[in-house]
Coordinates of C-alpha atoms in Angstrom, one line a residue:
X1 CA -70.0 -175.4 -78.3
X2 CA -69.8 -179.7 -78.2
X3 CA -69.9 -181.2 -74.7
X4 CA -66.4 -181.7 -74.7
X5 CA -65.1 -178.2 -74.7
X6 CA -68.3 -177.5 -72.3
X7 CA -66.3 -180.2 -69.2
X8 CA -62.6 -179.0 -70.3
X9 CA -63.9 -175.1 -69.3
X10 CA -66.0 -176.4 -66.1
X11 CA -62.7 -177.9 -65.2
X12 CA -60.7 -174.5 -65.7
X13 CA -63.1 -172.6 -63.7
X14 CA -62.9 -175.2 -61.2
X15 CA -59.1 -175.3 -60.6
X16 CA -59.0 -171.3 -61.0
X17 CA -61.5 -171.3 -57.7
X18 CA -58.7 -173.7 -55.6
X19 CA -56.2 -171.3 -56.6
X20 CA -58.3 -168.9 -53.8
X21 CA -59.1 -171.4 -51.8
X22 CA -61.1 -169.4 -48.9
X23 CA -62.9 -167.2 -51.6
X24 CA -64.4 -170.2 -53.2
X25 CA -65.8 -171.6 -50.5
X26 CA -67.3 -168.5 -49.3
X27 CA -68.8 -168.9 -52.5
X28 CA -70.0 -172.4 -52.6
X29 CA -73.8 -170.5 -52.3
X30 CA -73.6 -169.2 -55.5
X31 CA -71.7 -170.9 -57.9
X32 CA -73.5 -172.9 -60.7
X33 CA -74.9 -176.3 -59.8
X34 CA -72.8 -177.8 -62.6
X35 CA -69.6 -176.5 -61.4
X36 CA -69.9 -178.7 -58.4
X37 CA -68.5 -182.0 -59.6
X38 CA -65.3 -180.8 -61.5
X39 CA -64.8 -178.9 -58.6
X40 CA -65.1 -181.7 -56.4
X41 CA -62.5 -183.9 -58.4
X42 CA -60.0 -181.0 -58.3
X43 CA -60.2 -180.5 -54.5
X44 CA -60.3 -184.1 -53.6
X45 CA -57.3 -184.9 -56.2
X46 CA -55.5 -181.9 -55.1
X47 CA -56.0 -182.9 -51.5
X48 CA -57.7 -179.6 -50.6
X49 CA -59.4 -180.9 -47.2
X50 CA -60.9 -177.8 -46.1
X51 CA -62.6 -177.1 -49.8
X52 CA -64.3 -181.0 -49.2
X53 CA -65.8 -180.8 -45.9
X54 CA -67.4 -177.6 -46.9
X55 CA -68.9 -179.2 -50.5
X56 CA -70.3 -181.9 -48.4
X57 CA -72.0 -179.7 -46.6
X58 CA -73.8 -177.9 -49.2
X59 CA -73.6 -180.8 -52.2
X60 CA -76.7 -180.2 -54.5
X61 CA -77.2 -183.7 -55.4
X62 CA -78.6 -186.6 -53.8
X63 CA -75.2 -188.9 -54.0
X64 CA -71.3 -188.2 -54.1
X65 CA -69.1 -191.0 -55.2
X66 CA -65.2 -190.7 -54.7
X67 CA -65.2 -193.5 -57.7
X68 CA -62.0 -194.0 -59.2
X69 CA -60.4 -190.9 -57.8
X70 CA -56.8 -190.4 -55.9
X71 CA -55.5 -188.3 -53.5
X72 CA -51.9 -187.1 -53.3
X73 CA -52.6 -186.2 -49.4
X74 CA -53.3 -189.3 -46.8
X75 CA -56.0 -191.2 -48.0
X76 CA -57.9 -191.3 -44.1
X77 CA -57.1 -187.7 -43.4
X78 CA -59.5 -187.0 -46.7
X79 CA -62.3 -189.1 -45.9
X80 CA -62.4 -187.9 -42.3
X81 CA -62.6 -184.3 -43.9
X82 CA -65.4 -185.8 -46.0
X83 CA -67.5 -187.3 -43.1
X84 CA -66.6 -184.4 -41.5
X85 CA -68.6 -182.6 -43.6
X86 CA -71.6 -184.4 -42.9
X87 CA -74.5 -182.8 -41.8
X88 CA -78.2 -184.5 -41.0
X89 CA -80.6 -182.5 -43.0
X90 CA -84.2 -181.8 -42.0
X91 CA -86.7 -183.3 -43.6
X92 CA -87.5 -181.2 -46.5
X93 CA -89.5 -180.8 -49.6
X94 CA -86.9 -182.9 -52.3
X95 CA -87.8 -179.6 -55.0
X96 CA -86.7 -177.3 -52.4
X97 CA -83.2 -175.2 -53.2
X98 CA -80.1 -175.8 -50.5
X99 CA -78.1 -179.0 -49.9
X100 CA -79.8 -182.6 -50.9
X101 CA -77.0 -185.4 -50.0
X102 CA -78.2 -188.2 -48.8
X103 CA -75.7 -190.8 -49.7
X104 CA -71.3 -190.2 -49.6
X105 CA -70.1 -193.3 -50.9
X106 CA -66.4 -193.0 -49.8
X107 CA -65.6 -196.3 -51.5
X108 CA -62.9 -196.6 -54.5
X109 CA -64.8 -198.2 -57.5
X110 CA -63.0 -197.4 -61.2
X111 CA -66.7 -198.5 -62.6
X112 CA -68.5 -195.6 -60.1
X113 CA -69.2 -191.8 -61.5
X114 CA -69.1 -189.0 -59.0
X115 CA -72.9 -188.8 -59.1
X116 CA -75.8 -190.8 -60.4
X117 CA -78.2 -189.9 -63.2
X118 CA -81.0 -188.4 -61.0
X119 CA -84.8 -189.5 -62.2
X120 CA -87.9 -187.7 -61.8
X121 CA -88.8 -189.0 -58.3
X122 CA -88.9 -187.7 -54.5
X123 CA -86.8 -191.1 -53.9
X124 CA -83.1 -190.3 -53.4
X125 CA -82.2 -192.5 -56.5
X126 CA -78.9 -194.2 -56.4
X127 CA -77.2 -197.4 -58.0
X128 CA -75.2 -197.6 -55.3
X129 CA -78.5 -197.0 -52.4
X130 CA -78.3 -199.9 -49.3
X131 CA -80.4 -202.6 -50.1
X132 CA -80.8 -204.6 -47.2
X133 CA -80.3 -202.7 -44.1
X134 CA -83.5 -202.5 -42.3
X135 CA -81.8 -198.4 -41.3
X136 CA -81.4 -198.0 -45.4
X137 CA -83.3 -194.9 -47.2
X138 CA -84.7 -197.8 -48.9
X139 CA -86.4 -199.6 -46.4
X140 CA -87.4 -197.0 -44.0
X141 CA -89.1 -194.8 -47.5
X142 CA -91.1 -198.0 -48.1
X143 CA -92.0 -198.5 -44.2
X144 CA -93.3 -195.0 -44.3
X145 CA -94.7 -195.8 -47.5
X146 CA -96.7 -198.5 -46.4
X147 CA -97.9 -196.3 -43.6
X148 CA -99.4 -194.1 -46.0
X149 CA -101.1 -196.7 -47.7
X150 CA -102.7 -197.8 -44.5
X151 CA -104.4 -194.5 -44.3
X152 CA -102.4 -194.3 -41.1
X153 CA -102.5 -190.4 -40.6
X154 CA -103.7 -187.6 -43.0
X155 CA -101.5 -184.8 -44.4
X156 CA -101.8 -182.7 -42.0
X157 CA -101.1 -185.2 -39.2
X158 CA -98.8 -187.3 -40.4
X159 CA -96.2 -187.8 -38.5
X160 CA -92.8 -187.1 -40.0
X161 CA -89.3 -187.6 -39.3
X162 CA -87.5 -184.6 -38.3
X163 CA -84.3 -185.5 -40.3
X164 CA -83.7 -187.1 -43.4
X165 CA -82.2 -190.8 -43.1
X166 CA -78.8 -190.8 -44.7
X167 CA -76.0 -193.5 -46.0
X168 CA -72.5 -193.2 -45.4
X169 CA -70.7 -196.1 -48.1
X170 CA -67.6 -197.0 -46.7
X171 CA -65.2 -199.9 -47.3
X172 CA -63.5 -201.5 -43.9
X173 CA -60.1 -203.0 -43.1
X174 CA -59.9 -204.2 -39.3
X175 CA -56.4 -204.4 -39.0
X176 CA -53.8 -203.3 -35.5
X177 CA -52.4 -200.7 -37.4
X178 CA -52.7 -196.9 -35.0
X179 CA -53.9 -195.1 -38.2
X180 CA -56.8 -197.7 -39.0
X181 CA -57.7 -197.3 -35.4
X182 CA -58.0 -193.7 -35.4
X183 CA -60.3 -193.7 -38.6
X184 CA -62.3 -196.6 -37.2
X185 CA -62.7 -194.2 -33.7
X186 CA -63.8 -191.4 -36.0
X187 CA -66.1 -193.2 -37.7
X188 CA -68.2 -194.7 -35.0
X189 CA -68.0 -191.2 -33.1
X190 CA -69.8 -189.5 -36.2
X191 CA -72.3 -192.4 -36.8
X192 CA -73.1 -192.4 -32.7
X193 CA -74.1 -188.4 -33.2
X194 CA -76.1 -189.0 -35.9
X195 CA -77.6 -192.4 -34.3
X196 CA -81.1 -193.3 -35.6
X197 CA -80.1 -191.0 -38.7
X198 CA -76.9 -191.9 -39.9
X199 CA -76.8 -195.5 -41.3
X200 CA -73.5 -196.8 -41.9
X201 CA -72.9 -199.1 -44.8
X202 CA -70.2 -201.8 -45.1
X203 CA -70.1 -203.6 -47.9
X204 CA -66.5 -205.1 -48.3
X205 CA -64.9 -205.9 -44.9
X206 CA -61.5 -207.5 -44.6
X207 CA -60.8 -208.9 -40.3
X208 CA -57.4 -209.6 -39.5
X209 CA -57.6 -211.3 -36.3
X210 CA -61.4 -211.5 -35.0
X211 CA -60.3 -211.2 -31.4
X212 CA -58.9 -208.3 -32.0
X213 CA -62.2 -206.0 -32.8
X214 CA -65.1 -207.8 -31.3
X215 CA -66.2 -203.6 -30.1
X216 CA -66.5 -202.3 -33.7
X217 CA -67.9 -205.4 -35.2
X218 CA -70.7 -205.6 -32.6
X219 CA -71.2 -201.9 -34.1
X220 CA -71.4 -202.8 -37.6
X221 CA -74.6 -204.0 -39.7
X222 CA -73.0 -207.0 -41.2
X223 CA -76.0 -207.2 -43.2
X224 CA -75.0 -205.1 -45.5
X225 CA -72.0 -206.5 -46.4
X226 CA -71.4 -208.8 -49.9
X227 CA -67.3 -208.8 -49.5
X228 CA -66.2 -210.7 -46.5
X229 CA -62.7 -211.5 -45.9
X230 CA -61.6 -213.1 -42.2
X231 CA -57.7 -213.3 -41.6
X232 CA -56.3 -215.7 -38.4
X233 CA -59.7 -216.8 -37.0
X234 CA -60.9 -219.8 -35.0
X235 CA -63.9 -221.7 -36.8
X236 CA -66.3 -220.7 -34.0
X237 CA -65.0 -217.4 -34.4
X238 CA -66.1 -217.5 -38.2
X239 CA -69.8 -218.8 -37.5
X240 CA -70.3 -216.2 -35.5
X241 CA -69.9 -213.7 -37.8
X242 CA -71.7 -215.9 -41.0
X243 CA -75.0 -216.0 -39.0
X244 CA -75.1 -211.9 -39.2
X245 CA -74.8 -212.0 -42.9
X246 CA -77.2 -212.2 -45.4
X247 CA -76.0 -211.6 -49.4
X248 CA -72.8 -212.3 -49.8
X249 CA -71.3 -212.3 -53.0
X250 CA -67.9 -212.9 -52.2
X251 CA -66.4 -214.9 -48.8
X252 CA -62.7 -215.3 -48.1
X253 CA -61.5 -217.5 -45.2
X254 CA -57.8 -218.5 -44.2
X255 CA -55.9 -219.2 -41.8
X256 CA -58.0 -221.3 -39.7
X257 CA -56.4 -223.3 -37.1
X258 CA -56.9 -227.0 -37.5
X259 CA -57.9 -227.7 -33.7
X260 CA -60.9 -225.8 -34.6
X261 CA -62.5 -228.8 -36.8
X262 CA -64.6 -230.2 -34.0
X263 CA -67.4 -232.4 -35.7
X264 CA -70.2 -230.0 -34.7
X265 CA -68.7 -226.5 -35.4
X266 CA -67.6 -227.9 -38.8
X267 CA -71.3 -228.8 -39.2
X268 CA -72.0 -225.4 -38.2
X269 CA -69.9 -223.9 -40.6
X270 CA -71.5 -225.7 -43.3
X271 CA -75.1 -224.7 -42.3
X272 CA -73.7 -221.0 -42.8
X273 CA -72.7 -221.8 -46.2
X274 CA -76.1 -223.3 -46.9
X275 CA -77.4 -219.8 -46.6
X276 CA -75.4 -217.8 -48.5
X277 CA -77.8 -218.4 -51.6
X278 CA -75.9 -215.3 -53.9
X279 CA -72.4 -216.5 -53.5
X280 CA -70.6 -216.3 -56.3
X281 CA -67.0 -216.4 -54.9
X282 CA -65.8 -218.4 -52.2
X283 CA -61.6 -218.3 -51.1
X284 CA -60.6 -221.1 -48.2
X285 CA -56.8 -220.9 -47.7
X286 CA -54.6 -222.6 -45.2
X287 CA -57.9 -224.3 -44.3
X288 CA -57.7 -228.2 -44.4
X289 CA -60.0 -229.9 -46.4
X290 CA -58.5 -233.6 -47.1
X291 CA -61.7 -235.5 -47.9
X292 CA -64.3 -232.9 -47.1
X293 CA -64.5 -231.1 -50.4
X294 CA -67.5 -232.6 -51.1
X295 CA -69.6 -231.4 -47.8
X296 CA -68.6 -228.0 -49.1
X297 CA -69.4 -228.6 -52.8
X298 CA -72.6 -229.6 -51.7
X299 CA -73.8 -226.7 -49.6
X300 CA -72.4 -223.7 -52.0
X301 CA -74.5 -222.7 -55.0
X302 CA -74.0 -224.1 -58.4
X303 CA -73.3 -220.6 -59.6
X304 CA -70.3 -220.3 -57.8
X305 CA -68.2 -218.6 -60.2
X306 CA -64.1 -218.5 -58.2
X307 CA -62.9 -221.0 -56.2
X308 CA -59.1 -220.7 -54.4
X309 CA -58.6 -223.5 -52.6
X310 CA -54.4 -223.3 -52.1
X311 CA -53.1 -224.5 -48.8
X312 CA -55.9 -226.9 -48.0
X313 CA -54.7 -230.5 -48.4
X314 CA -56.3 -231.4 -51.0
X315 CA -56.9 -235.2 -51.9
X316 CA -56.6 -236.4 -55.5
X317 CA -60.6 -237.6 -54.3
X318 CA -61.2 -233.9 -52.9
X319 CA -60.6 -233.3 -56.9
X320 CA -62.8 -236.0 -58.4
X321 CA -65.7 -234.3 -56.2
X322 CA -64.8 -231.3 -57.9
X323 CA -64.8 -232.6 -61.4
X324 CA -68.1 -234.3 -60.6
X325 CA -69.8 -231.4 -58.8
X326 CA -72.5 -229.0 -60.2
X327 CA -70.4 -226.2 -60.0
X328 CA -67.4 -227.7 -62.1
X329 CA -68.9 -226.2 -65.8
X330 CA -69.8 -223.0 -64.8
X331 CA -66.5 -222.2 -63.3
X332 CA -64.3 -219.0 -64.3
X333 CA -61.7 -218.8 -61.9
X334 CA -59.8 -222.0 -59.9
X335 CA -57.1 -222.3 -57.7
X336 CA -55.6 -225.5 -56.7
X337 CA -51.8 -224.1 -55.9
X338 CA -49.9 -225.6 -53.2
X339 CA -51.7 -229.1 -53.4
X340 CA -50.4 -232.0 -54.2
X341 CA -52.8 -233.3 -55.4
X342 CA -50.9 -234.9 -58.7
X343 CA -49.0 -237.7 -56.2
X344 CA -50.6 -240.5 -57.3
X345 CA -52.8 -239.7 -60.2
X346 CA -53.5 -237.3 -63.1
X347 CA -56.9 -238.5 -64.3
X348 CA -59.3 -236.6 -61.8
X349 CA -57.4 -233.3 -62.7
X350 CA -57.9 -233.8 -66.5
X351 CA -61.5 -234.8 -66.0
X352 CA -61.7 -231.8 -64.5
X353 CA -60.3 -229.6 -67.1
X354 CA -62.3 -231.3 -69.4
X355 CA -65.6 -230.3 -66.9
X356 CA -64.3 -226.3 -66.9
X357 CA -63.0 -226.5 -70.6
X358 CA -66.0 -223.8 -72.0
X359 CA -66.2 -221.4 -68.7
X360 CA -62.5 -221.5 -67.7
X361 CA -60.9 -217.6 -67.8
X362 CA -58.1 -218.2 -65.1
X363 CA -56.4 -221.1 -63.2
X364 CA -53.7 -221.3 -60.5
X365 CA -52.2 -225.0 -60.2
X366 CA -48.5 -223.4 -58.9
X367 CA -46.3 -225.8 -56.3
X368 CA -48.5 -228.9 -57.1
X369 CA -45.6 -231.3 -58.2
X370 CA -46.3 -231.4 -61.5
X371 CA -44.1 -233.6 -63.7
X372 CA -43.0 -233.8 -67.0
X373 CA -45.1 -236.8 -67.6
X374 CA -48.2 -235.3 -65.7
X375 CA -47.9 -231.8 -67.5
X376 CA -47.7 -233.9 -71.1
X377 CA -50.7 -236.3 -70.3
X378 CA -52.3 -232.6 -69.6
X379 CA -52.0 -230.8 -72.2
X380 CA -54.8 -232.2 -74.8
X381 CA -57.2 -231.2 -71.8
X382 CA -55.8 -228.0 -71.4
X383 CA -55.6 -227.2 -74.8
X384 CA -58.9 -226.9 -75.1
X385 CA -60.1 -224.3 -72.3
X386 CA -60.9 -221.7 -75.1
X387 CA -62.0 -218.9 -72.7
X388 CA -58.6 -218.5 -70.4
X389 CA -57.2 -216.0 -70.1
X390 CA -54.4 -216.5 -67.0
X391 CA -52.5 -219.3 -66.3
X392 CA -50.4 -219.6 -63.8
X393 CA -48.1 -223.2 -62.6
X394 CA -45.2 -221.8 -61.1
X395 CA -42.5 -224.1 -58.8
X396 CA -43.0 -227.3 -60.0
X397 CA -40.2 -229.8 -61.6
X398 CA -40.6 -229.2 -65.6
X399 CA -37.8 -229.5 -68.2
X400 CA -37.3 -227.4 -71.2
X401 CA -38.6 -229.9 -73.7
X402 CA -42.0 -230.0 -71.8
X403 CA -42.2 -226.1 -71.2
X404 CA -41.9 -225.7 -75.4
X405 CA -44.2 -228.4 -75.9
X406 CA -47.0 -226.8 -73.6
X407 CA -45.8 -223.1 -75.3
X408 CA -47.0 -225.2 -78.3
X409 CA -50.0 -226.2 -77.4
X410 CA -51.2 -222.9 -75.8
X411 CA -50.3 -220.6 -78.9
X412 CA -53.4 -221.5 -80.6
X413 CA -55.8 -220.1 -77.5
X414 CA -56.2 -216.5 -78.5
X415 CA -57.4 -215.6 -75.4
X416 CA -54.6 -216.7 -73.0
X417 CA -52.5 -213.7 -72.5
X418 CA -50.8 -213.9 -69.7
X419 CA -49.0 -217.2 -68.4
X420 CA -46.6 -217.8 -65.4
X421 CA -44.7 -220.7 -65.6
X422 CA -42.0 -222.8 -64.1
X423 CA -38.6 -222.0 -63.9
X424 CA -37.0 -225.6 -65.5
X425 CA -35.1 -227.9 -63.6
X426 CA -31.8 -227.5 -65.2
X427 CA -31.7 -223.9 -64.1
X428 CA -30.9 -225.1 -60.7
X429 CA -28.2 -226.8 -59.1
X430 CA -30.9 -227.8 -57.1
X431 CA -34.1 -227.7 -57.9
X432 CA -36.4 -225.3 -56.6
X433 CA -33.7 -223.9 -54.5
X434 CA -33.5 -220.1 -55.4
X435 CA -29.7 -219.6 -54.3
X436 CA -29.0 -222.3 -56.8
X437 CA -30.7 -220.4 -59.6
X438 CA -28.5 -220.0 -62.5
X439 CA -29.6 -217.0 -64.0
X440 CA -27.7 -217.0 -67.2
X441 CA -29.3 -220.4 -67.8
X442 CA -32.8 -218.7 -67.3
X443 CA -32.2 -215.7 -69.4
X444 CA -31.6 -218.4 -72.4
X445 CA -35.0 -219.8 -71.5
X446 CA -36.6 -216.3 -71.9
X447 CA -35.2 -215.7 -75.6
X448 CA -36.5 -219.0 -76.6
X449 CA -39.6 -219.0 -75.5
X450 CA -39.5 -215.0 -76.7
X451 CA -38.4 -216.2 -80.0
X452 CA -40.8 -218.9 -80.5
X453 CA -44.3 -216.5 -79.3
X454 CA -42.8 -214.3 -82.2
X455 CA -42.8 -217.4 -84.1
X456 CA -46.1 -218.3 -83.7
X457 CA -47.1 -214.4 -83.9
X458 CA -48.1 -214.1 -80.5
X459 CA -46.1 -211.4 -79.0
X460 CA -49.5 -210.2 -77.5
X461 CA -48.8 -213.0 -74.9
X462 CA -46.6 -212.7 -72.0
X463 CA -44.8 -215.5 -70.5
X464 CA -43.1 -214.8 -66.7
X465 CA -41.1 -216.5 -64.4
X466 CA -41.7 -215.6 -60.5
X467 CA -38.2 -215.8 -61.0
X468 CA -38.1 -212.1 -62.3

């Protein structure tokens, strides 16, 4: 019998049990250890509450990852159930039979498996394990590790902790809504139980309006976190928070009132960035940076990998930093929409291109009032970012004529799928004016541009209007 037909019967015998839903978990005790997983997916797909807060309980693995699964049932009602579930275990022999979970990752990840391959080791392996948290398995193993290695103790006197340390992975969104607030309740109420036991990880955390949750952020260990996102904020507001981080990999900021830029908080601000050694992507919106590019430039590393920068009041100098900055040729992802940065000259854009030509994967230049003449002076520059993938310059004043050309030009980059572009100016009565749009007009558009990617035998790519 291959592996294959192996899974497709544990997954028969697992959605037979839910079909007796109290009899199974009666049974939980004695049913094979490898029936656990596809019995998991089944109850947590199927939205069988009940059935998950009792597996949790008794889950014969070290680690339980939700991964890429979905629920038909309300997402929060099943990871309450979930935590629910949770129990502190005492500290055990790791060989000994009964339940060993030590880490619930509630987190949706496509890339995650349920469990992790598990090693030959007392440690409660995981890929996923906290890494920083001085309250992580991690830390407090090697702690009591280091004890040991003192000579601090003997085995029979060694004192031990009477539960085993445990990791709840869960991904936070601190918005007003009554449902979030409920969940966020629950959650601290469980972790408070278990305090000193319990560790609670966060590693991607979105704030919409700081003020609003100062109580559960005060509770979190934001030095966990390598995902921050901060919605409606005032700069002090923002350092804050940055000193109590540590690794992040990804920082989003917008929406930052413009009476905050006092000389010294900005400087502030910038000392934060200085620390954040492993940032690889860094998202500033609505956050105005005319002339000051370069004191940000200079403080992020030279690995930075994304850069949005829409909404910020950009200079057509704020772009020559750019194309002259360390982190210009290593860049993958760029944003620059809603800039208009193309006023009075092209040159510092094109140097630029020229600068991310061989990392380039996806660029946003939409609503920058780019011409006809601008777009053409463009397009040898362009023309040669091999690597992207996604291009997207919607709402700015282009002409037929010009749109073919670049549809010209780009053909010949077999990696660029996906392209969003203007709708032209003689679509409109007025331009940019959606009421005006004639649609007729743009539906012409569409089967010539159609007609000539069949032409040029790339029907793979896909050219959209925001129009549709």
């Amino acid at each position: 019998m291959d592996q294959n037909t192996t899974v497709t019967l544990l997954e028969l015998a697992a959605k037979s049990l839910l079909n007796n839903e109290p009899a199974a978990i009666h049974a939980l005790d004695e049913i094979p250890r490898d029936l656990f997983v596809p019995l998991f997916k089944a109850a947590f797909m199927g939205g069988h509450k009940t059935m998950l807060k009792a597996m949790v309980r008794v889950w014969p693995y070290r680690c339980l990852h939700i991964g890429s699964l979905n629920t038909r049932e309300s997402y929060y009602d099943t990871l309450e159930a979930m935590i629910d579930g949770l129990q502190i275990l005492p500290a055990q022999n790791s060989s000994s039979w009964g339940p060993k979970l030590r880490i619930l990752d509630l987190r949706s990840d496509l890339d995650c498996e349920t469990i992790c391959t598990e090693i030959g080791t007392t440690f409660p392996f995981c890929f996923h394990s906290c890494m920083y948290s001085q309250h992580s398995i991690l830390k407090i193993e090697e702690a009591q590790q280091s004890v040991r290695s003192l000579g601090i103790g003997n085995s029979g006197s060694e004192p031990q902790s009477a539960q085993e340390p445990m990791v709840l992975l869960v991904d936070i969104s601190l918005n007003s809504t009554l449902r979030t607030q409920q969940f966020l309740s629950f959650l601290c109420s469980k972790v408070q139980q278990n305090y000193g036991s319990l560790h609670l990880c966060c590693r991607d955390l979105h704030i919409d309006r700081i003020s609003a949750h100062k109580s559960i952020l005060q509770f979190l260990d934001l030095g966990c976190i390598d995902h921050l996102e901060i919605d409606q904020a005032n700069l002090n507001e923002v350092i804050n928070i940055l000193a109590r981080v540590i690794h992040l990999d990804s920082l989003t900021l917008g929406n930052i009132p413009f009476k905050s830029y006092k000389r010294r908080k900005f400087r502030s601000f910038l000392l934060c960035l200085r620390r954040l050694h492993n940032l690889q992507e860094l998202s500033l919106s609505f956050f105005c940076l005319t002339d000051q590019l370069h004191k940000v430039l200079r403080v992020v590393p030279p690995q930075l990998e994304t850069l949005y920068l829409p909404f910020c009041s950009l200079s057509h100098r704020d772009v020559t930093v750019l194309s002259q900055s360390s982190q210009a040729t290593r860049l993958r992802v760029l944003s620059l929409s809603n800039n208009q940065i193309f006023s009075e000259v092209y040159e510092p854009f094109q140097t630029l291109l020229e600068k991310v030509s061989s990392s380039l994967q996806h660029l946003e230049i939409n609503n920058c009032m780019i011409t006809d003449s601008t777009l053409s002076a463009l397009l040898p520059a362009l023309s040669h970012c091999t690597h992207l993938c996604v291009l997207s310059f919607a709402h700015n004043p282009i002409t037929m004529p010009v749109l073919k050309s670049l549809l010209q030009h780009l053909t010949p980059l077999m990696m660029l799928k996906y392209v969003t572009y203007p709708v032209p100016v003689h679509c409109y009565e007025e331009w940019n004016f959606h009421d005006t749009l004639d649609r007729q007009k743009l539906a012409e558009v569409q089967a010539q541009l159609e007609e000539m990617l069949h032409g040029a035998q790339r029907d793979d790519m896909n050219w959209a209007t925001c129009a549709e």
